[in-house]
XYZ file of C-alpha atoms in Angstrom:
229
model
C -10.963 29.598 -31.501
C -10.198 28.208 -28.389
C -6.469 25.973 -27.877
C -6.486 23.346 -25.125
C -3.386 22.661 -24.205
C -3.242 18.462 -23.867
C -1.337 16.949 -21.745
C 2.088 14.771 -22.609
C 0.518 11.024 -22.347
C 3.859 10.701 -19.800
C 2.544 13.149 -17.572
C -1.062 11.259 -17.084
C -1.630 9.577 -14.585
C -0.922 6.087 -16.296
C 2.159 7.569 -17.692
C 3.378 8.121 -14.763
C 2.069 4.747 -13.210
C 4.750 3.421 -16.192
C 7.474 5.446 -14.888
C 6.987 3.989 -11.572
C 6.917 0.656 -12.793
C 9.955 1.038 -15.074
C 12.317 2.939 -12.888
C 11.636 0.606 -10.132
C 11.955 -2.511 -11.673
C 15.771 -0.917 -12.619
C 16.435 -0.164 -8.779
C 15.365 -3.394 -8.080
C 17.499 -5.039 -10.371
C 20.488 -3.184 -9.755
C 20.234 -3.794 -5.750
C 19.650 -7.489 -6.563
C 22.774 -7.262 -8.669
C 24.655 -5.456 -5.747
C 23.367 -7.543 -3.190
C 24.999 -11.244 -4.975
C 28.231 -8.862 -5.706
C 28.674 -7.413 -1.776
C 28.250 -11.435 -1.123
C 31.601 -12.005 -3.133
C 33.048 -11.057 0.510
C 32.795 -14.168 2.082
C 34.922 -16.002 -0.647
C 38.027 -14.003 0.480
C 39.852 -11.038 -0.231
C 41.456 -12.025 -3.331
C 38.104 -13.258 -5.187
C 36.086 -9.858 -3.330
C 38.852 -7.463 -4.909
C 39.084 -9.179 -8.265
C 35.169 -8.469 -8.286
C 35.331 -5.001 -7.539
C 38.681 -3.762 -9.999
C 36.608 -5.963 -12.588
C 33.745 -3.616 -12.102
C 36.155 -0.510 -13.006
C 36.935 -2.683 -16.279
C 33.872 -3.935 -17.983
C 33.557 -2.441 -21.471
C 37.055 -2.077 -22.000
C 38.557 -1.207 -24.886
C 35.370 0.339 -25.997
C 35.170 2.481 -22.961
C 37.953 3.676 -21.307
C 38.666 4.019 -17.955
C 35.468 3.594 -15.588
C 33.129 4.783 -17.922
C 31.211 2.366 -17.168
C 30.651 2.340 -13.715
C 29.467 6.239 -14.182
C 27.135 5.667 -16.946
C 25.782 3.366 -14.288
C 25.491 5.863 -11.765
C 24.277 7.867 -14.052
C 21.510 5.765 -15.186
C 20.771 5.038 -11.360
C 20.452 8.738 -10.836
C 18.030 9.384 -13.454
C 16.175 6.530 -12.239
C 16.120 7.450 -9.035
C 14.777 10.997 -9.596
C 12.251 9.664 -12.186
C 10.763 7.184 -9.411
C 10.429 10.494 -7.015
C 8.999 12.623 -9.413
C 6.695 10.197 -10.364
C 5.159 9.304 -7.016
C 5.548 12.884 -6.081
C 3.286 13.877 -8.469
C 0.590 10.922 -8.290
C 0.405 12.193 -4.277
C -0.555 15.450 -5.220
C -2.600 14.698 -7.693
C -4.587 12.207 -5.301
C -5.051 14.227 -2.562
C -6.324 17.356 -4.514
C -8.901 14.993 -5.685
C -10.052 14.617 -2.031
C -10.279 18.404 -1.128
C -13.074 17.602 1.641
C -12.537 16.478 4.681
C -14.894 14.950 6.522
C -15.475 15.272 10.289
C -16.618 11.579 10.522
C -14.403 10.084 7.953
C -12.705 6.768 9.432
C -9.027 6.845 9.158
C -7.507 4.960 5.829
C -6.243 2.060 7.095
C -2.392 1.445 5.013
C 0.268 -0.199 5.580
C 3.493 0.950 7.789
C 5.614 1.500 4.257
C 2.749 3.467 3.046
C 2.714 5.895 5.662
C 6.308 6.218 6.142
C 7.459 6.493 2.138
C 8.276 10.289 2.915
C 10.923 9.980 5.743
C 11.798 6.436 4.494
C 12.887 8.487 1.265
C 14.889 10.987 3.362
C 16.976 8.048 5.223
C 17.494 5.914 1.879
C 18.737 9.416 0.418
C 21.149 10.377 3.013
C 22.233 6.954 3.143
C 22.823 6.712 -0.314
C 25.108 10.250 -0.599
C 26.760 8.559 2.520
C 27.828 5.252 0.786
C 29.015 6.652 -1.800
C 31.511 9.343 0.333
C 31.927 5.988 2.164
C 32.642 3.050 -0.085
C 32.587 4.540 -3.216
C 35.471 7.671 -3.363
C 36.546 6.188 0.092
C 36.243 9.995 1.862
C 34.960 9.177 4.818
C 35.767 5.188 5.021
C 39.078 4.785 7.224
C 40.611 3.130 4.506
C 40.243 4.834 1.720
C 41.984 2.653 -0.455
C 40.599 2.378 -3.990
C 42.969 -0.424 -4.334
C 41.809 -1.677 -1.379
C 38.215 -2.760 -1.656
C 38.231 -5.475 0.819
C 40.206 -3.561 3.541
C 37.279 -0.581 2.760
C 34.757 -2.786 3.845
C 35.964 -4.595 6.568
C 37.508 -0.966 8.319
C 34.064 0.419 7.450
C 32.222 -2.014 9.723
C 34.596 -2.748 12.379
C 33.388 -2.912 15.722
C 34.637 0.305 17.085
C 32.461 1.582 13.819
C 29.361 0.196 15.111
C 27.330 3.631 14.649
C 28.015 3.154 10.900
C 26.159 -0.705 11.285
C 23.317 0.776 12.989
C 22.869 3.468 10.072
C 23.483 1.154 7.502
C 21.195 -1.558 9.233
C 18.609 1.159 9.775
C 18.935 2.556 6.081
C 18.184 -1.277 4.692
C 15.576 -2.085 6.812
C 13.893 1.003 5.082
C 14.749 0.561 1.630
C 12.692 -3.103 2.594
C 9.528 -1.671 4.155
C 9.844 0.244 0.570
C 10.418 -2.856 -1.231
C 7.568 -5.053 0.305
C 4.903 -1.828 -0.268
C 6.206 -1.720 -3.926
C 6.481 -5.375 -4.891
C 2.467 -5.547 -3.299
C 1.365 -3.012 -5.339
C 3.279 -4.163 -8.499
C 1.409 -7.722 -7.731
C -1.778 -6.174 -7.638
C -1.737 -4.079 -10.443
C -0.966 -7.520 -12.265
C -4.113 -8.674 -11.282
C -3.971 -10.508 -7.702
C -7.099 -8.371 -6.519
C -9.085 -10.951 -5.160
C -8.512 -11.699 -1.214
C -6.956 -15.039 -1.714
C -4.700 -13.196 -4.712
C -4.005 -10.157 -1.861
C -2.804 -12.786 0.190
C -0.421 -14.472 -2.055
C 0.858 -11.066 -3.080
C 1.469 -10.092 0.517
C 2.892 -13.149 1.279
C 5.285 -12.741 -1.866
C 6.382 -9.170 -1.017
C 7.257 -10.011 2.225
C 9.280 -12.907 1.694
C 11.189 -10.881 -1.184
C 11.931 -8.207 1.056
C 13.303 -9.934 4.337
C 15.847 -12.130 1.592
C 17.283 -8.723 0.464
C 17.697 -7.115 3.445
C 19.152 -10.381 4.924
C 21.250 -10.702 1.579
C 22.818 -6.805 2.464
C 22.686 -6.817 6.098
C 24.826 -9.981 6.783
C 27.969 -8.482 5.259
C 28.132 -5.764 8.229
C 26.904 -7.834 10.718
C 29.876 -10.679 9.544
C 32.360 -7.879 9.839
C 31.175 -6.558 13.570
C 30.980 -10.317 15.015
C 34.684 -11.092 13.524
C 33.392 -13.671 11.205
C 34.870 -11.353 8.084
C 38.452 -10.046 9.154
């Protein structure tokens, strides 16, 4: 008798298409949630650091301390590793698929996020373990001062700091090119296949991903021109 081993219907390739779909709808969420909270810094420093110690309270008295905020993380984490995994594996899959190479074969013509998801990934990582040695446990911010979360942010992006801007500016624009590549895809897999639905879908993607980066991106930049102090 012979046993075929069958495959978990999570690791198929439409399992893992779900993964995608899931984790990254939570990333998106969360850094449209982030995005309306970093805002919070152009009502002031009271109402900015009355935002941020509320973060370390929510679900008190059922959860003590920040337990929160690190199931949070947490849940970001496993999200985050999820969406890799996922996409990691599709890759592979896809290109052993297409052994052959052909001497003749016309390049694929893809978009700049396509092409660029591997070192995009690498940036958005190391910016990520940055921000939160940065902002988060305040190691490396000059500050420091968990008390402090509106002096954090305005020391973090002073002028003098303007390498940090760049990195952070650079790390953004990246984690867009991502966003505009996924929320296309996402759009077509919904069904805008037809060339006036690519269109719309482009269109859509792009005008999603220039408002978040804008959204993050104008904190810093408000901090290095003086217009946040």
């Amino acid at each position: 008798m012979v046993i075929t081993k069958t495959r978990s219907p999570i690791r198929s390739n439409v399992g893992l298409k779900a993964v995608m779909a899931v984790t990254g709808i939570l990333l998106v969420l969360f850094l449209v949630a982030h995005m309306l909270g970093n805002l919070k810094v152009f009502t002031g420093e009271t109402s900015f650091d009355h935002y941020a110690h509320w973060l370390r309270d929510i679900g008190k008295p059922l959860l003590p301390g920040v337990w929160f905020l690190w199931i949070l993380r947490t849940a970001l984490v496993v999200a985050v590793i999820g969406h890799i995994w996922a996409a990691t594996v599709l890759a592979v899959r896809a290109r052993a698929a297409r052994p052959v190479r052909y001497a003749h074969r016309k390049k694929v013509r893809g978009s700049y996020a396509a092409r660029t998801m591997r070192w995009g990934g690498v940036i958005i990582l190391l910016f990520v373990v940055y921000h939160i040695l940065d902002l988060t446990t305040g190691t490396l911010n000059p500050v420091g001062d968990a008390s402090n979360p509106y002096g954090n942010v305005v020391a973090d992006f002073a002028p003098e700091r303007w390498y940090v801007t760049l990195f952070y500016t650079l790390a953004i624009v990246t984690v867009g090119f991502h966003l505009r590549h996924g929320v296309f895809s996402a759009l077509r897999s919904l069904g805008q296949q037809t060339p006036r639905g690519e269109r719309r879908a482009r269109t859509a993607a792009l005008v999603f991903a220039v408002a978040l980066c804008a959204g993050y991106l104008v904190v810093p930049f408000a901090v290095l021109t003086g217009l946040v102090s």
